[in-house]
Amino acid sequence: MARDVVIGIVVAIVAVVLVLGFLYLSIRIVREYQRNVVFRLGRCIGTKGPGIILLIPVIDRPVMVDLREQYLEIPRQTGITKDNAPIEIDFIVFHRVVDAVDSVVKVQNFAGAAENIASTTLRSGVGDMNLDDVLSKREQMNAVLQTKLDEVTERWGVKITNVEVREITPPPGVQEAMTRQMSAERTRRAVVTEAEGTKQAAVTVAEGEKQAVILSAEGDRQAAILRAEGFALALSKIFDVAKTVDANTMRLQYLDALKDIGASDATKIVIPMELGDILARALGNAKT
């Protein structure tokens, strides 16, 4: 009797374990950014998730697919530009799965396939560009690589969202030439800046001298105007006073002036105006 009880307990425990194991294998919790691609007896029946999903143990085999955007680092690659210059480039490819079934069914190893496709695409893209374009038009090269990669990965249910070139290493000779060019450009800018400063200083000095000359001329003009106005005012005053002087006073001043001239040490002979009139009359009478 006791033996039957023990057997029953063992059977119950085994049954519970089997049920728990069945439930563990049947019930899955899928996150929001994940999908389970389910294969039933080798045939793909679609995707399940997110949330709680039920699977048939042994019969169903799930493959987890992450729908978040991911990045793939492409190792340094060597390409030949259109003008036959070897150049090394490494870049990052950003991608995300848009069709979970195609990403599992149509490609075995997306990372490896994408890396090889990126390498060949890079060589093809660089081969269509000159070295100067590769160094200066990085955004254009990013766009070309993204477009060409997306054309290939689209059939795998994967979308290439962005391609970013991280580093471009030109040949040593080109690096030396770029260094010399950069140094020459800096020297040119320094010379141009110095010349601009000298020019600006000369212009400022010339403007200052011009303003000084203008101000000096303006001062002289104002002084001449004031002197002329003073002289005109003095003459006006003299004329006003002269109008009030009678003939006798004028004769007295005239005689005083002759007296002063006669008393001076001058060697010149001054003939009074009246004597000239007398002589002119006498000569006129003699002729008659």
PDB file of C-alpha atoms in Angstrom:
ATOM      1  CA  MET A   1       0.000   0.000   0.000  1.00  0.00           C
ATOM      2  CA  ALA A   2       2.729   2.422   0.958  1.00  0.00           C
ATOM      3  CA  ARG A   3       4.553   1.510  -2.232  1.00  0.00           C
ATOM      4  CA  ASP A   4       1.540   2.469  -4.370  1.00  0.00           C
ATOM      5  CA  VAL A   5       1.339   5.803  -2.581  1.00  0.00           C
ATOM      6  CA  VAL A   6       4.996   6.532  -3.290  1.00  0.00           C
ATOM      7  CA  ILE A   7       4.570   5.601  -6.943  1.00  0.00           C
ATOM      8  CA  GLY A   8       1.523   7.844  -7.187  1.00  0.00           C
ATOM      9  CA  ILE A   9       3.415  10.743  -5.654  1.00  0.00           C
ATOM     10  CA  VAL A  10       6.331  10.234  -8.055  1.00  0.00           C
ATOM     11  CA  VAL A  11       3.988  10.072 -11.025  1.00  0.00           C
ATOM     12  CA  ALA A  12       2.248  13.261  -9.872  1.00  0.00           C
ATOM     13  CA  ILE A  13       5.557  15.045  -9.481  1.00  0.00           C
ATOM     14  CA  VAL A  14       6.668  13.912 -12.912  1.00  0.00           C
ATOM     15  CA  ALA A  15       3.362  15.044 -14.405  1.00  0.00           C
ATOM     16  CA  VAL A  16       3.669  18.446 -12.761  1.00  0.00           C
ATOM     17  CA  VAL A  17       7.230  18.790 -14.007  1.00  0.00           C
ATOM     18  CA  LEU A  18       6.158  17.838 -17.506  1.00  0.00           C
ATOM     19  CA  VAL A  19       3.287  20.316 -17.434  1.00  0.00           C
ATOM     20  CA  LEU A  20       5.543  23.076 -16.154  1.00  0.00           C
ATOM     21  CA  GLY A  21       8.132  22.238 -18.789  1.00  0.00           C
ATOM     22  CA  PHE A  22       5.447  22.215 -21.468  1.00  0.00           C
ATOM     23  CA  LEU A  23       4.165  25.585 -20.306  1.00  0.00           C
ATOM     24  CA  TYR A  24       7.710  26.967 -20.138  1.00  0.00           C
ATOM     25  CA  LEU A  25       8.364  25.886 -23.710  1.00  0.00           C
ATOM     26  CA  SER A  26       4.943  27.007 -24.932  1.00  0.00           C
ATOM     27  CA  ILE A  27       4.636  30.438 -23.372  1.00  0.00           C
ATOM     28  CA  ARG A  28       7.019  33.182 -24.492  1.00  0.00           C
ATOM     29  CA  ILE A  29       7.088  36.883 -23.679  1.00  0.00           C
ATOM     30  CA  VAL A  30       8.150  39.038 -26.609  1.00  0.00           C
ATOM     31  CA  ARG A  31       9.218  42.668 -26.024  1.00  0.00           C
ATOM     32  CA  GLU A  32       7.822  45.588 -27.977  1.00  0.00           C
ATOM     33  CA  TYR A  33      10.936  45.950 -30.159  1.00  0.00           C
ATOM     34  CA  GLN A  34      11.164  42.202 -30.905  1.00  0.00           C
ATOM     35  CA  ARG A  35       9.359  39.745 -33.133  1.00  0.00           C
ATOM     36  CA  ASN A  36       9.460  35.960 -33.225  1.00  0.00           C
ATOM     37  CA  VAL A  37       9.599  34.363 -36.657  1.00  0.00           C
ATOM     38  CA  VAL A  38       8.004  30.919 -36.081  1.00  0.00           C
ATOM     39  CA  PHE A  39       8.862  27.818 -38.096  1.00  0.00           C
ATOM     40  CA  ARG A  40       6.435  24.910 -37.685  1.00  0.00           C
ATOM     41  CA  LEU A  41       7.910  21.641 -38.868  1.00  0.00           C
ATOM     42  CA  GLY A  42      10.340  23.666 -40.985  1.00  0.00           C
ATOM     43  CA  ARG A  43       7.708  25.877 -42.620  1.00  0.00           C
ATOM     44  CA  CYS A  44       7.563  29.585 -41.784  1.00  0.00           C
ATOM     45  CA  ILE A  45       4.119  30.501 -40.466  1.00  0.00           C
ATOM     46  CA  GLY A  46       4.845  34.200 -39.881  1.00  0.00           C
ATOM     47  CA  THR A  47       5.725  36.362 -36.915  1.00  0.00           C
ATOM     48  CA  LYS A  48       4.346  36.531 -33.392  1.00  0.00           C
ATOM     49  CA  GLY A  49       4.592  39.294 -30.806  1.00  0.00           C
ATOM     50  CA  PRO A  50       4.868  41.523 -28.995  1.00  0.00           C
ATOM     51  CA  GLY A  51       3.409  40.324 -25.696  1.00  0.00           C
ATOM     52  CA  ILE A  52       2.636  36.744 -24.620  1.00  0.00           C
ATOM     53  CA  ILE A  53       2.732  34.151 -27.403  1.00  0.00           C
ATOM     54  CA  LEU A  54       2.030  30.408 -27.389  1.00  0.00           C
ATOM     55  CA  LEU A  55       4.207  27.851 -29.147  1.00  0.00           C
ATOM     56  CA  ILE A  56       3.935  24.131 -29.634  1.00  0.00           C
ATOM     57  CA  PRO A  57       6.998  22.563 -28.064  1.00  0.00           C
ATOM     58  CA  VAL A  58       9.240  20.509 -30.356  1.00  0.00           C
ATOM     59  CA  ILE A  59       7.032  21.381 -33.349  1.00  0.00           C
ATOM     60  CA  ASP A  60       7.507  25.164 -33.368  1.00  0.00           C
ATOM     61  CA  ARG A  61      10.940  26.756 -33.519  1.00  0.00           C
ATOM     62  CA  PRO A  62      11.103  30.543 -32.956  1.00  0.00           C
ATOM     63  CA  VAL A  63      13.791  32.888 -34.249  1.00  0.00           C
ATOM     64  CA  MET A  64      14.057  36.227 -32.439  1.00  0.00           C
ATOM     65  CA  VAL A  65      14.419  39.359 -34.578  1.00  0.00           C
ATOM     66  CA  ASP A  66      15.318  42.787 -33.161  1.00  0.00           C
ATOM     67  CA  LEU A  67      13.498  45.671 -34.871  1.00  0.00           C
ATOM     68  CA  ARG A  68      15.590  48.439 -33.318  1.00  0.00           C
ATOM     69  CA  GLU A  69      18.011  50.468 -35.394  1.00  0.00           C
ATOM     70  CA  GLN A  70      21.494  49.001 -35.182  1.00  0.00           C
ATOM     71  CA  TYR A  71      24.906  49.855 -36.522  1.00  0.00           C
ATOM     72  CA  LEU A  72      27.541  47.840 -38.278  1.00  0.00           C
ATOM     73  CA  GLU A  73      31.193  48.921 -38.211  1.00  0.00           C
ATOM     74  CA  ILE A  74      32.877  48.264 -41.526  1.00  0.00           C
ATOM     75  CA  PRO A  75      36.627  47.630 -41.124  1.00  0.00           C
ATOM     76  CA  ARG A  76      39.106  49.881 -42.900  1.00  0.00           C
ATOM     77  CA  GLN A  77      38.883  49.367 -46.632  1.00  0.00           C
ATOM     78  CA  THR A  78      41.300  50.374 -49.385  1.00  0.00           C
ATOM     79  CA  GLY A  79      39.940  51.837 -52.594  1.00  0.00           C
ATOM     80  CA  ILE A  80      41.373  53.364 -55.765  1.00  0.00           C
ATOM     81  CA  THR A  81      39.993  56.738 -56.784  1.00  0.00           C
ATOM     82  CA  LYS A  82      39.206  57.778 -60.324  1.00  0.00           C
ATOM     83  CA  ASP A  83      42.587  59.491 -60.594  1.00  0.00           C
ATOM     84  CA  ASN A  84      44.404  56.304 -59.404  1.00  0.00           C
ATOM     85  CA  ALA A  85      45.124  57.383 -55.824  1.00  0.00           C
ATOM     86  CA  PRO A  86      44.927  54.633 -53.153  1.00  0.00           C
ATOM     87  CA  ILE A  87      42.898  55.693 -50.141  1.00  0.00           C
ATOM     88  CA  GLU A  88      41.768  53.981 -46.932  1.00  0.00           C
ATOM     89  CA  ILE A  89      38.278  54.540 -45.540  1.00  0.00           C
ATOM     90  CA  ASP A  90      36.340  53.132 -42.615  1.00  0.00           C
ATOM     91  CA  PHE A  91      32.674  53.883 -42.026  1.00  0.00           C
ATOM     92  CA  ILE A  92      29.559  52.875 -40.068  1.00  0.00           C
ATOM     93  CA  VAL A  93      26.314  51.550 -41.534  1.00  0.00           C
ATOM     94  CA  PHE A  94      23.069  52.160 -39.619  1.00  0.00           C
ATOM     95  CA  HIS A  95      20.214  49.800 -40.414  1.00  0.00           C
ATOM     96  CA  ARG A  96      16.952  48.405 -39.087  1.00  0.00           C
ATOM     97  CA  VAL A  97      14.738  45.458 -39.949  1.00  0.00           C
ATOM     98  CA  VAL A  98      11.492  46.334 -41.718  1.00  0.00           C
ATOM     99  CA  ASP A  99      10.440  42.777 -42.612  1.00  0.00           C
ATOM    100  CA  ALA A 100      11.282  40.209 -39.931  1.00  0.00           C
ATOM    101  CA  VAL A 101      10.454  37.181 -42.096  1.00  0.00           C
ATOM    102  CA  ASP A 102      12.653  38.282 -45.033  1.00  0.00           C
ATOM    103  CA  SER A 103      15.530  39.120 -42.691  1.00  0.00           C
ATOM    104  CA  VAL A 104      15.531  35.507 -41.471  1.00  0.00           C
ATOM    105  CA  VAL A 105      14.486  33.599 -44.577  1.00  0.00           C
ATOM    106  CA  LYS A 106      16.351  35.472 -47.321  1.00  0.00           C
ATOM    107  CA  VAL A 107      19.783  35.966 -45.751  1.00  0.00           C
ATOM    108  CA  GLN A 108      21.805  33.641 -43.579  1.00  0.00           C
ATOM    109  CA  ASN A 109      24.120  36.124 -41.869  1.00  0.00           C
ATOM    110  CA  PHE A 110      23.125  39.714 -42.428  1.00  0.00           C
ATOM    111  CA  ALA A 111      26.186  41.203 -40.673  1.00  0.00           C
ATOM    112  CA  GLY A 112      28.638  39.279 -42.841  1.00  0.00           C
ATOM    113  CA  ALA A 113      26.656  39.864 -46.012  1.00  0.00           C
ATOM    114  CA  ALA A 114      26.286  43.583 -45.282  1.00  0.00           C
ATOM    115  CA  GLU A 115      30.011  43.914 -44.591  1.00  0.00           C
ATOM    116  CA  ASN A 116      30.956  42.350 -47.912  1.00  0.00           C
ATOM    117  CA  ILE A 117      28.367  44.351 -49.816  1.00  0.00           C
ATOM    118  CA  ALA A 118      29.588  47.545 -48.120  1.00  0.00           C
ATOM    119  CA  SER A 119      33.188  46.793 -49.073  1.00  0.00           C
ATOM    120  CA  THR A 120      32.412  46.245 -52.736  1.00  0.00           C
ATOM    121  CA  THR A 121      30.045  49.222 -52.792  1.00  0.00           C
ATOM    122  CA  LEU A 122      32.717  51.431 -51.245  1.00  0.00           C
ATOM    123  CA  ARG A 123      35.297  50.437 -53.841  1.00  0.00           C
ATOM    124  CA  SER A 124      32.790  51.050 -56.621  1.00  0.00           C
ATOM    125  CA  GLY A 125      31.750  54.435 -55.239  1.00  0.00           C
ATOM    126  CA  VAL A 126      35.304  55.635 -54.622  1.00  0.00           C
ATOM    127  CA  GLY A 127      36.337  54.481 -58.095  1.00  0.00           C
ATOM    128  CA  ASP A 128      33.843  56.942 -59.610  1.00  0.00           C
ATOM    129  CA  MET A 129      35.240  59.949 -57.692  1.00  0.00           C
ATOM    130  CA  ASN A 130      38.469  61.918 -57.786  1.00  0.00           C
ATOM    131  CA  LEU A 131      40.664  62.163 -54.700  1.00  0.00           C
ATOM    132  CA  ASP A 132      39.749  65.820 -54.099  1.00  0.00           C
ATOM    133  CA  ASP A 133      36.041  64.933 -54.257  1.00  0.00           C
ATOM    134  CA  VAL A 134      36.495  62.065 -51.805  1.00  0.00           C
ATOM    135  CA  LEU A 135      38.247  64.389 -49.341  1.00  0.00           C
ATOM    136  CA  SER A 136      35.895  67.362 -49.720  1.00  0.00           C
ATOM    137  CA  LYS A 137      32.510  65.825 -50.623  1.00  0.00           C
ATOM    138  CA  ARG A 138      32.021  63.412 -47.742  1.00  0.00           C
ATOM    139  CA  GLU A 139      28.273  64.003 -47.557  1.00  0.00           C
ATOM    140  CA  GLN A 140      27.903  63.140 -51.223  1.00  0.00           C
ATOM    141  CA  MET A 141      29.878  59.931 -50.742  1.00  0.00           C
ATOM    142  CA  ASN A 142      27.712  59.016 -47.735  1.00  0.00           C
ATOM    143  CA  ALA A 143      24.587  59.457 -49.845  1.00  0.00           C
ATOM    144  CA  VAL A 144      25.987  57.340 -52.700  1.00  0.00           C
ATOM    145  CA  LEU A 145      26.975  54.504 -50.351  1.00  0.00           C
ATOM    146  CA  GLN A 146      23.598  54.585 -48.600  1.00  0.00           C
ATOM    147  CA  THR A 147      21.685  54.445 -51.876  1.00  0.00           C
ATOM    148  CA  LYS A 148      23.719  51.546 -53.275  1.00  0.00           C
ATOM    149  CA  LEU A 149      23.608  49.554 -50.032  1.00  0.00           C
ATOM    150  CA  ASP A 150      19.882  50.086 -49.647  1.00  0.00           C
ATOM    151  CA  GLU A 151      19.256  48.751 -53.141  1.00  0.00           C
ATOM    152  CA  VAL A 152      20.900  45.449 -52.114  1.00  0.00           C
ATOM    153  CA  THR A 153      19.615  45.063 -48.552  1.00  0.00           C
ATOM    154  CA  GLU A 154      16.036  45.962 -49.463  1.00  0.00           C
ATOM    155  CA  ARG A 155      15.409  42.404 -50.675  1.00  0.00           C
ATOM    156  CA  TRP A 156      16.542  41.134 -47.259  1.00  0.00           C
ATOM    157  CA  GLY A 157      13.895  43.157 -45.459  1.00  0.00           C
ATOM    158  CA  VAL A 158      16.514  45.524 -44.045  1.00  0.00           C
ATOM    159  CA  LYS A 159      16.515  49.304 -44.504  1.00  0.00           C
ATOM    160  CA  ILE A 160      19.820  51.234 -44.556  1.00  0.00           C
ATOM    161  CA  THR A 161      18.992  54.399 -42.609  1.00  0.00           C
ATOM    162  CA  ASN A 162      22.356  56.128 -42.741  1.00  0.00           C
ATOM    163  CA  VAL A 163      26.002  55.731 -43.713  1.00  0.00           C
ATOM    164  CA  GLU A 164      28.710  57.787 -42.016  1.00  0.00           C
ATOM    165  CA  VAL A 165      32.329  57.833 -43.142  1.00  0.00           C
ATOM    166  CA  ARG A 166      34.444  58.114 -39.978  1.00  0.00           C
ATOM    167  CA  GLU A 167      37.968  58.482 -41.307  1.00  0.00           C
ATOM    168  CA  ILE A 168      39.656  58.939 -44.660  1.00  0.00           C
ATOM    169  CA  THR A 169      43.390  58.298 -44.859  1.00  0.00           C
ATOM    170  CA  PRO A 170      45.038  59.507 -48.078  1.00  0.00           C
ATOM    171  CA  PRO A 171      48.515  58.342 -49.205  1.00  0.00           C
ATOM    172  CA  PRO A 172      51.570  59.781 -47.361  1.00  0.00           C
ATOM    173  CA  GLY A 173      52.543  61.902 -50.350  1.00  0.00           C
ATOM    174  CA  VAL A 174      49.098  63.437 -50.484  1.00  0.00           C
ATOM    175  CA  GLN A 175      49.192  64.102 -46.729  1.00  0.00           C
ATOM    176  CA  GLU A 176      52.510  65.950 -47.100  1.00  0.00           C
ATOM    177  CA  ALA A 177      51.107  67.992 -49.990  1.00  0.00           C
ATOM    178  CA  MET A 178      48.011  68.829 -47.937  1.00  0.00           C
ATOM    179  CA  THR A 179      50.216  69.923 -45.030  1.00  0.00           C
ATOM    180  CA  ARG A 180      52.251  72.207 -47.303  1.00  0.00           C
ATOM    181  CA  GLN A 181      49.086  73.563 -48.854  1.00  0.00           C
ATOM    182  CA  MET A 182      47.608  74.274 -45.433  1.00  0.00           C
ATOM    183  CA  SER A 183      50.804  76.054 -44.343  1.00  0.00           C
ATOM    184  CA  ALA A 184      50.861  78.119 -47.542  1.00  0.00           C
ATOM    185  CA  GLU A 185      47.191  79.007 -47.091  1.00  0.00           C
ATOM    186  CA  ARG A 186      47.810  80.182 -43.531  1.00  0.00           C
ATOM    187  CA  THR A 187      50.792  82.267 -44.675  1.00  0.00           C
ATOM    188  CA  ARG A 188      48.673  83.799 -47.423  1.00  0.00           C
ATOM    189  CA  ARG A 189      45.922  84.664 -44.974  1.00  0.00           C
ATOM    190  CA  ALA A 190      48.449  86.266 -42.616  1.00  0.00           C
ATOM    191  CA  VAL A 191      49.908  88.374 -45.444  1.00  0.00           C
ATOM    192  CA  VAL A 192      46.448  89.394 -46.621  1.00  0.00           C
ATOM    193  CA  THR A 193      45.406  90.306 -43.084  1.00  0.00           C
ATOM    194  CA  GLU A 194      48.578  92.362 -42.581  1.00  0.00           C
ATOM    195  CA  ALA A 195      48.078  94.128 -45.909  1.00  0.00           C
ATOM    196  CA  GLU A 196      44.468  94.870 -45.051  1.00  0.00           C
ATOM    197  CA  GLY A 197      45.581  96.304 -41.705  1.00  0.00           C
ATOM    198  CA  THR A 198      48.232  98.503 -43.355  1.00  0.00           C
ATOM    199  CA  LYS A 199      45.729  99.674 -45.931  1.00  0.00           C
ATOM    200  CA  GLN A 200      43.152 100.476 -43.288  1.00  0.00           C
ATOM    201  CA  ALA A 201      45.740 102.369 -41.246  1.00  0.00           C
ATOM    202  CA  ALA A 202      46.818 104.396 -44.293  1.00  0.00           C
ATOM    203  CA  VAL A 203      43.212 105.195 -45.123  1.00  0.00           C
ATOM    204  CA  THR A 204      42.586 106.283 -41.546  1.00  0.00           C
ATOM    205  CA  VAL A 205      45.687 108.536 -41.539  1.00  0.00           C
ATOM    206  CA  ALA A 206      44.715 110.050 -44.914  1.00  0.00           C
ATOM    207  CA  GLU A 207      41.190 110.676 -43.683  1.00  0.00           C
ATOM    208  CA  GLY A 208      42.599 112.357 -40.571  1.00  0.00           C
ATOM    209  CA  GLU A 209      44.919 114.585 -42.611  1.00  0.00           C
ATOM    210  CA  LYS A 210      42.085 115.441 -44.953  1.00  0.00           C
ATOM    211  CA  GLN A 211      39.840 116.425 -42.075  1.00  0.00           C
ATOM    212  CA  ALA A 212      42.677 118.496 -40.558  1.00  0.00           C
ATOM    213  CA  VAL A 213      43.217 120.389 -43.851  1.00  0.00           C
ATOM    214  CA  ILE A 214      39.474 120.947 -44.199  1.00  0.00           C
ATOM    215  CA  LEU A 215      39.219 122.248 -40.653  1.00  0.00           C
ATOM    216  CA  SER A 216      42.292 124.513 -41.144  1.00  0.00           C
ATOM    217  CA  ALA A 217      40.878 125.930 -44.379  1.00  0.00           C
ATOM    218  CA  GLU A 218      37.522 126.432 -42.724  1.00  0.00           C
ATOM    219  CA  GLY A 219      39.249 128.296 -39.877  1.00  0.00           C
ATOM    220  CA  ASP A 220      41.181 130.529 -42.314  1.00  0.00           C
ATOM    221  CA  ARG A 221      37.985 131.259 -44.229  1.00  0.00           C
ATOM    222  CA  GLN A 222      36.138 132.188 -41.077  1.00  0.00           C
ATOM    223  CA  ALA A 223      39.074 134.420 -39.974  1.00  0.00           C
ATOM    224  CA  ALA A 224      39.191 136.172 -43.387  1.00  0.00           C
ATOM    225  CA  ILE A 225      35.444 136.699 -43.271  1.00  0.00           C
ATOM    226  CA  LEU A 226      35.704 138.189 -39.793  1.00  0.00           C
ATOM    227  CA  ARG A 227      38.617 140.472 -40.850  1.00  0.00           C
ATOM    228  CA  ALA A 228      36.715 141.625 -43.926  1.00  0.00           C
ATOM    229  CA  GLU A 229      33.618 142.252 -41.888  1.00  0.00           C
ATOM    230  CA  GLY A 230      35.707 144.279 -39.367  1.00  0.00           C
ATOM    231  CA  PHE A 231      37.358 146.333 -42.118  1.00  0.00           C
ATOM    232  CA  ALA A 232      34.007 146.977 -43.780  1.00  0.00           C
ATOM    233  CA  LEU A 233      32.538 148.036 -40.452  1.00  0.00           C
ATOM    234  CA  ALA A 234      35.493 150.407 -39.852  1.00  0.00           C
ATOM    235  CA  LEU A 235      35.115 151.977 -43.307  1.00  0.00           C
ATOM    236  CA  SER A 236      31.433 152.364 -42.711  1.00  0.00           C
ATOM    237  CA  LYS A 237      32.130 154.165 -39.456  1.00  0.00           C
ATOM    238  CA  ILE A 238      34.718 156.413 -41.181  1.00  0.00           C
ATOM    239  CA  PHE A 239      32.264 157.281 -43.943  1.00  0.00           C
ATOM    240  CA  ASP A 240      29.589 158.023 -41.400  1.00  0.00           C
ATOM    241  CA  VAL A 241      31.928 160.378 -39.509  1.00  0.00           C
ATOM    242  CA  ALA A 242      33.174 161.998 -42.739  1.00  0.00           C
ATOM    243  CA  LYS A 243      29.639 162.890 -43.726  1.00  0.00           C
ATOM    244  CA  THR A 244      29.349 165.052 -40.618  1.00  0.00           C
ATOM    245  CA  VAL A 245      32.632 167.029 -41.219  1.00  0.00           C
ATOM    246  CA  ASP A 246      32.322 170.475 -43.010  1.00  0.00           C
ATOM    247  CA  ALA A 247      34.709 171.906 -45.652  1.00  0.00           C
ATOM    248  CA  ASN A 248      36.692 174.114 -43.303  1.00  0.00           C
ATOM    249  CA  THR A 249      37.492 171.238 -41.026  1.00  0.00           C
ATOM    250  CA  MET A 250      38.620 169.172 -43.992  1.00  0.00           C
ATOM    251  CA  ARG A 251      40.925 172.035 -45.110  1.00  0.00           C
ATOM    252  CA  LEU A 252      42.434 172.327 -41.658  1.00  0.00           C
ATOM    253  CA  GLN A 253      43.107 168.581 -41.553  1.00  0.00           C
ATOM    254  CA  TYR A 254      44.569 168.822 -45.056  1.00  0.00           C
ATOM    255  CA  LEU A 255      46.944 171.615 -44.028  1.00  0.00           C
ATOM    256  CA  ASP A 256      47.990 169.698 -40.936  1.00  0.00           C
ATOM    257  CA  ALA A 257      48.783 166.706 -43.074  1.00  0.00           C
ATOM    258  CA  LEU A 258      50.914 168.847 -45.422  1.00  0.00           C
ATOM    259  CA  LYS A 259      52.705 170.317 -42.453  1.00  0.00           C
ATOM    260  CA  ASP A 260      53.512 166.854 -41.089  1.00  0.00           C
ATOM    261  CA  ILE A 261      54.724 165.699 -44.506  1.00  0.00           C
ATOM    262  CA  GLY A 262      56.932 168.776 -44.883  1.00  0.00           C
ATOM    263  CA  ALA A 263      58.484 168.301 -41.458  1.00  0.00           C
ATOM    264  CA  SER A 264      59.479 164.696 -42.242  1.00  0.00           C
ATOM    265  CA  ASP A 265      62.943 163.649 -43.512  1.00  0.00           C
ATOM    266  CA  ALA A 266      61.588 162.270 -46.775  1.00  0.00           C
ATOM    267  CA  THR A 267      63.430 163.228 -49.999  1.00  0.00           C
ATOM    268  CA  LYS A 268      60.272 163.205 -52.087  1.00  0.00           C
ATOM    269  CA  ILE A 269      58.647 166.498 -53.127  1.00  0.00           C
ATOM    270  CA  VAL A 270      54.964 166.788 -52.403  1.00  0.00           C
ATOM    271  CA  ILE A 271      53.084 169.387 -54.458  1.00  0.00           C
ATOM    272  CA  PRO A 272      49.805 170.521 -52.973  1.00  0.00           C
ATOM    273  CA  MET A 273      46.721 169.997 -55.075  1.00  0.00           C
ATOM    274  CA  GLU A 274      45.926 173.753 -55.059  1.00  0.00           C
ATOM    275  CA  LEU A 275      49.340 174.636 -56.533  1.00  0.00           C
ATOM    276  CA  GLY A 276      48.707 172.256 -59.366  1.00  0.00           C
ATOM    277  CA  ASP A 277      45.423 173.959 -60.107  1.00  0.00           C
ATOM    278  CA  ILE A 278      47.101 177.406 -60.059  1.00  0.00           C
ATOM    279  CA  LEU A 279      49.795 176.263 -62.498  1.00  0.00           C
ATOM    280  CA  ALA A 280      47.238 174.744 -64.805  1.00  0.00           C
ATOM    281  CA  ARG A 281      45.298 178.030 -64.902  1.00  0.00           C
ATOM    282  CA  ALA A 282      48.429 180.106 -65.496  1.00  0.00           C
ATOM    283  CA  LEU A 283      49.498 177.932 -68.392  1.00  0.00           C
ATOM    284  CA  GLY A 284      46.077 178.205 -69.835  1.00  0.00           C
ATOM    285  CA  ASN A 285      46.055 182.021 -69.702  1.00  0.00           C
ATOM    286  CA  ALA A 286      49.523 182.198 -71.311  1.00  0.00           C
ATOM    287  CA  LYS A 287      48.354 180.196 -74.266  1.00  0.00           C
ATOM    288  CA  THR A 288      45.451 182.490 -74.788  1.00  0.00           C
TER     289      THR A 288
END
